Amino acid sequence: MRYRRHSFPGGHDHGERGRPAFGPWGREFGEFAFGPGRGRHGHGPGRGPGSRRGRRGDVRAAILALLAEQPRHGYEIIREIGERSGGLWKPSPGSIYPTLQMLADEGLVVSRDESGKKLFELTEEGRTAAEQQTGTPPWEHFADDVAPAEAELRKSAATLAAAVVQVMRAGSTGQQARAVDVLNEARRSLYSILGEVEDEPGASGEAAE
């Protein structure tokens, strides 16, 4: 068994090319992210769902925590962080692989080839560093910044996306056509919700005065 401490060319694992997009829906559905948008209180760009980004320390801590559980491929680390954060934090390969390289340079991580892919695991020093980490896992910090309604909306959107992929894969032409109608109606209904005027909290009380 041959271990290596270096050689993550360009920050990418070439053995992982051609894999589906991260997430339960895969390449067919694309990356069902909600993109840049408004923040939790509706102000400012870049803080909407899908646009949250971890700090370098978060990425390092997350990698150590996940590799302490078991060896993983780079794409598995990315996928696991996304799933454990409820889809709120999806680090890119451009942040994961350089951090793995840094950990390798520090002697905390080694990699070995497994069927043409790199499998990363902790050294004894790396396991000690992981055990010394305190507090909640970094992916849980992202959930703390999200309103419960937004979290439920994201969960529902993810399960809907997974259902769409199943229809795409296994549905007949007629079933796929009916699914299009259902999705179009759902889209119209969602936009109609945005057009509704909600009462501001305390508005009824002010009117009574």
Coordinates of C-alpha atoms in Angstrom, one line a residue:
M1 CA 0.0 0.0 0.0
R2 CA 1.6 3.3 -1.1
Y3 CA 1.0 6.5 0.8
R4 CA 1.7 10.0 -0.4
R5 CA 1.8 13.3 1.4
H6 CA 1.6 15.6 -1.6
S7 CA 0.5 15.8 -5.2
F8 CA -3.0 17.2 -5.4
P9 CA -2.4 18.7 -8.9
G10 CA -4.2 22.0 -9.4
G11 CA -6.3 21.4 -6.4
H12 CA -8.3 18.7 -8.2
D13 CA -8.5 15.0 -8.0
H14 CA -8.3 13.9 -11.6
G15 CA -9.7 10.4 -10.7
E16 CA -13.0 12.0 -9.8
R17 CA -13.7 13.7 -13.1
G18 CA -16.9 12.8 -14.8
R19 CA -18.8 12.3 -11.5
P20 CA -22.3 13.7 -11.2
A21 CA -22.8 17.1 -9.7
F22 CA -22.9 17.0 -6.0
G23 CA -26.3 16.5 -4.3
P24 CA -29.0 13.9 -4.5
W25 CA -30.2 14.9 -8.0
G26 CA -26.9 14.5 -9.9
R27 CA -25.8 15.8 -13.3
E28 CA -29.2 15.5 -14.9
F29 CA -30.8 18.2 -12.7
G30 CA -27.8 20.4 -12.4
E31 CA -26.8 22.1 -9.2
F32 CA -30.1 22.8 -7.5
A33 CA -28.7 25.7 -5.5
F34 CA -30.6 28.9 -4.8
G35 CA -27.8 31.1 -5.9
P36 CA -27.0 34.6 -4.8
G37 CA -29.9 36.4 -3.3
R38 CA -31.2 38.4 -0.4
G39 CA -30.3 37.6 3.1
R40 CA -32.4 36.4 5.9
H41 CA -34.0 39.7 6.4
G42 CA -34.3 40.5 2.7
H43 CA -31.4 43.0 2.5
G44 CA -28.2 42.8 0.5
P45 CA -26.8 40.3 -2.0
G46 CA -24.8 37.2 -1.4
R47 CA -26.3 36.0 1.9
G48 CA -29.3 34.1 0.5
P49 CA -29.5 30.3 0.6
G50 CA -26.8 28.5 -1.3
S51 CA -24.4 31.5 -1.1
R52 CA -23.0 31.0 2.3
R53 CA -19.2 30.4 2.4
G54 CA -17.1 28.9 5.1
R55 CA -13.9 30.5 6.5
R56 CA -10.6 28.7 5.9
G57 CA -10.6 27.6 9.5
D58 CA -14.1 26.1 9.1
V59 CA -12.9 24.0 6.1
R60 CA -9.9 22.8 8.0
A61 CA -11.9 21.8 11.0
A62 CA -14.5 20.1 8.9
I63 CA -12.0 18.0 7.0
L64 CA -10.3 16.9 10.2
A65 CA -13.7 16.0 11.8
L66 CA -14.8 14.0 8.8
L67 CA -11.5 12.1 8.3
A68 CA -11.5 11.3 12.0
E69 CA -14.6 9.2 11.3
Q70 CA -13.2 7.4 8.3
P71 CA -11.0 7.8 5.2
R72 CA -12.8 9.7 2.4
H73 CA -12.3 10.9 -1.2
G74 CA -12.3 14.6 -1.8
Y75 CA -15.8 14.6 -3.4
E76 CA -17.1 12.7 -0.4
I77 CA -15.9 15.4 1.9
I78 CA -17.6 18.0 -0.1
R79 CA -20.8 16.0 -0.3
E80 CA -20.8 15.2 3.4
I81 CA -20.4 18.8 4.4
G82 CA -23.3 19.8 2.1
E83 CA -25.5 17.1 3.6
R84 CA -24.7 17.8 7.2
S85 CA -25.2 21.6 6.8
G86 CA -28.6 21.0 5.2
G87 CA -27.3 22.3 1.9
L88 CA -26.4 25.6 3.4
W89 CA -22.6 25.2 3.0
K90 CA -21.2 23.6 -0.1
P91 CA -17.4 24.2 -0.2
S92 CA -15.9 24.1 -3.7
P93 CA -13.0 21.9 -4.8
G94 CA -11.0 25.1 -4.9
S95 CA -11.3 25.3 -1.1
I96 CA -11.2 21.6 -0.2
Y97 CA -8.2 20.5 -2.1
P98 CA -5.8 23.3 -1.2
T99 CA -6.7 22.7 2.5
L100 CA -6.0 19.0 2.1
Q101 CA -2.6 20.0 0.6
M102 CA -1.9 22.2 3.5
L103 CA -2.8 19.5 6.0
A104 CA -0.6 17.1 4.1
D105 CA 2.3 19.6 4.3
E106 CA 1.7 19.7 8.0
G107 CA 1.9 15.9 8.2
L108 CA -1.7 15.6 9.3
V109 CA -3.1 13.9 6.2
V110 CA -1.9 11.3 3.7
S111 CA -3.4 10.1 0.5
R112 CA -3.3 6.8 -1.3
D113 CA -4.5 5.7 -4.7
E114 CA -7.7 3.6 -4.8
S115 CA -8.9 2.6 -8.2
G116 CA -7.5 5.8 -9.7
K117 CA -8.9 8.1 -7.1
K118 CA -7.2 9.6 -4.0
L119 CA -8.4 8.4 -0.7
F120 CA -7.5 10.7 2.2
E121 CA -6.9 9.7 5.8
L122 CA -5.4 11.1 8.9
T123 CA -2.0 10.4 10.2
E124 CA -1.5 9.9 14.0
E125 CA -0.7 13.5 14.3
G126 CA -3.8 14.4 12.3
R127 CA -6.0 12.2 14.6
T128 CA -4.5 14.0 17.6
A129 CA -5.3 17.4 16.0
A130 CA -8.9 16.2 15.3
E131 CA -9.4 15.1 18.9
Q132 CA -8.2 18.5 20.2
Q133 CA -10.9 20.3 18.3
T134 CA -13.6 21.6 20.6
G135 CA -17.1 23.0 20.2
T136 CA -19.8 22.1 17.7
P137 CA -18.8 21.0 14.2
P138 CA -18.4 23.9 11.8
W139 CA -21.3 22.8 9.5
E140 CA -23.7 23.3 12.4
H141 CA -22.8 27.0 12.6
F142 CA -24.5 27.6 9.2
A143 CA -27.8 26.2 10.4
D144 CA -27.8 28.6 13.4
D145 CA -28.0 31.5 11.0
V146 CA -31.1 30.3 9.1
A147 CA -34.7 30.8 10.1
P148 CA -36.7 27.6 10.6
A149 CA -39.1 28.4 7.7
E150 CA -36.1 28.8 5.4
A151 CA -34.6 25.5 6.5
E152 CA -37.9 23.7 5.9
L153 CA -38.3 25.4 2.5
R154 CA -34.8 24.2 1.5
K155 CA -35.6 20.7 2.7
S156 CA -38.8 20.6 0.7
A157 CA -37.1 21.9 -2.4
A158 CA -34.4 19.2 -2.1
T159 CA -36.9 16.4 -1.8
L160 CA -38.9 17.9 -4.8
A161 CA -35.7 18.0 -6.9
A162 CA -35.0 14.3 -6.0
A163 CA -38.6 13.4 -7.1
V164 CA -38.1 15.2 -10.4
V165 CA -34.9 13.3 -11.1
Q166 CA -36.8 10.0 -10.5
V167 CA -39.4 11.0 -13.0
M168 CA -36.7 12.0 -15.4
R169 CA -35.0 8.6 -15.0
A170 CA -37.9 6.2 -14.8
G171 CA -41.0 8.0 -16.0
S172 CA -42.6 7.4 -19.4
T173 CA -43.0 10.2 -21.9
G174 CA -46.6 10.8 -20.7
Q175 CA -45.6 10.8 -17.0
Q176 CA -42.8 13.3 -17.7
A177 CA -45.2 15.6 -19.5
R178 CA -47.6 15.5 -16.6
A179 CA -44.7 16.3 -14.3
V180 CA -43.9 19.4 -16.3
D181 CA -47.5 20.6 -15.8
V182 CA -47.2 20.0 -12.1
L183 CA -44.0 21.9 -11.9
N184 CA -45.3 24.8 -13.9
E185 CA -48.4 25.1 -11.7
A186 CA -46.1 24.9 -8.6
R187 CA -44.0 27.7 -10.0
R188 CA -47.0 29.9 -10.7
S189 CA -48.3 29.2 -7.2
L190 CA -45.0 30.2 -5.6
Y191 CA -44.9 33.5 -7.5
S192 CA -48.5 34.2 -6.4
I193 CA -47.4 33.8 -2.8
L194 CA -44.7 36.4 -3.3
G195 CA -47.4 38.7 -4.7
E196 CA -49.5 38.4 -1.5
V197 CA -49.3 41.2 1.1
E198 CA -48.6 40.0 4.6
D199 CA -49.8 41.9 7.7
E200 CA -46.9 43.3 9.6
P201 CA -46.5 42.1 13.2
G202 CA -48.6 44.3 15.5
A203 CA -50.4 46.0 12.6
S204 CA -53.9 44.8 13.8
G205 CA -53.2 46.1 17.3
E206 CA -52.2 49.5 15.9
A207 CA -55.3 49.7 13.8
A208 CA -57.5 49.0 16.9
E209 CA -56.0 51.9 18.7

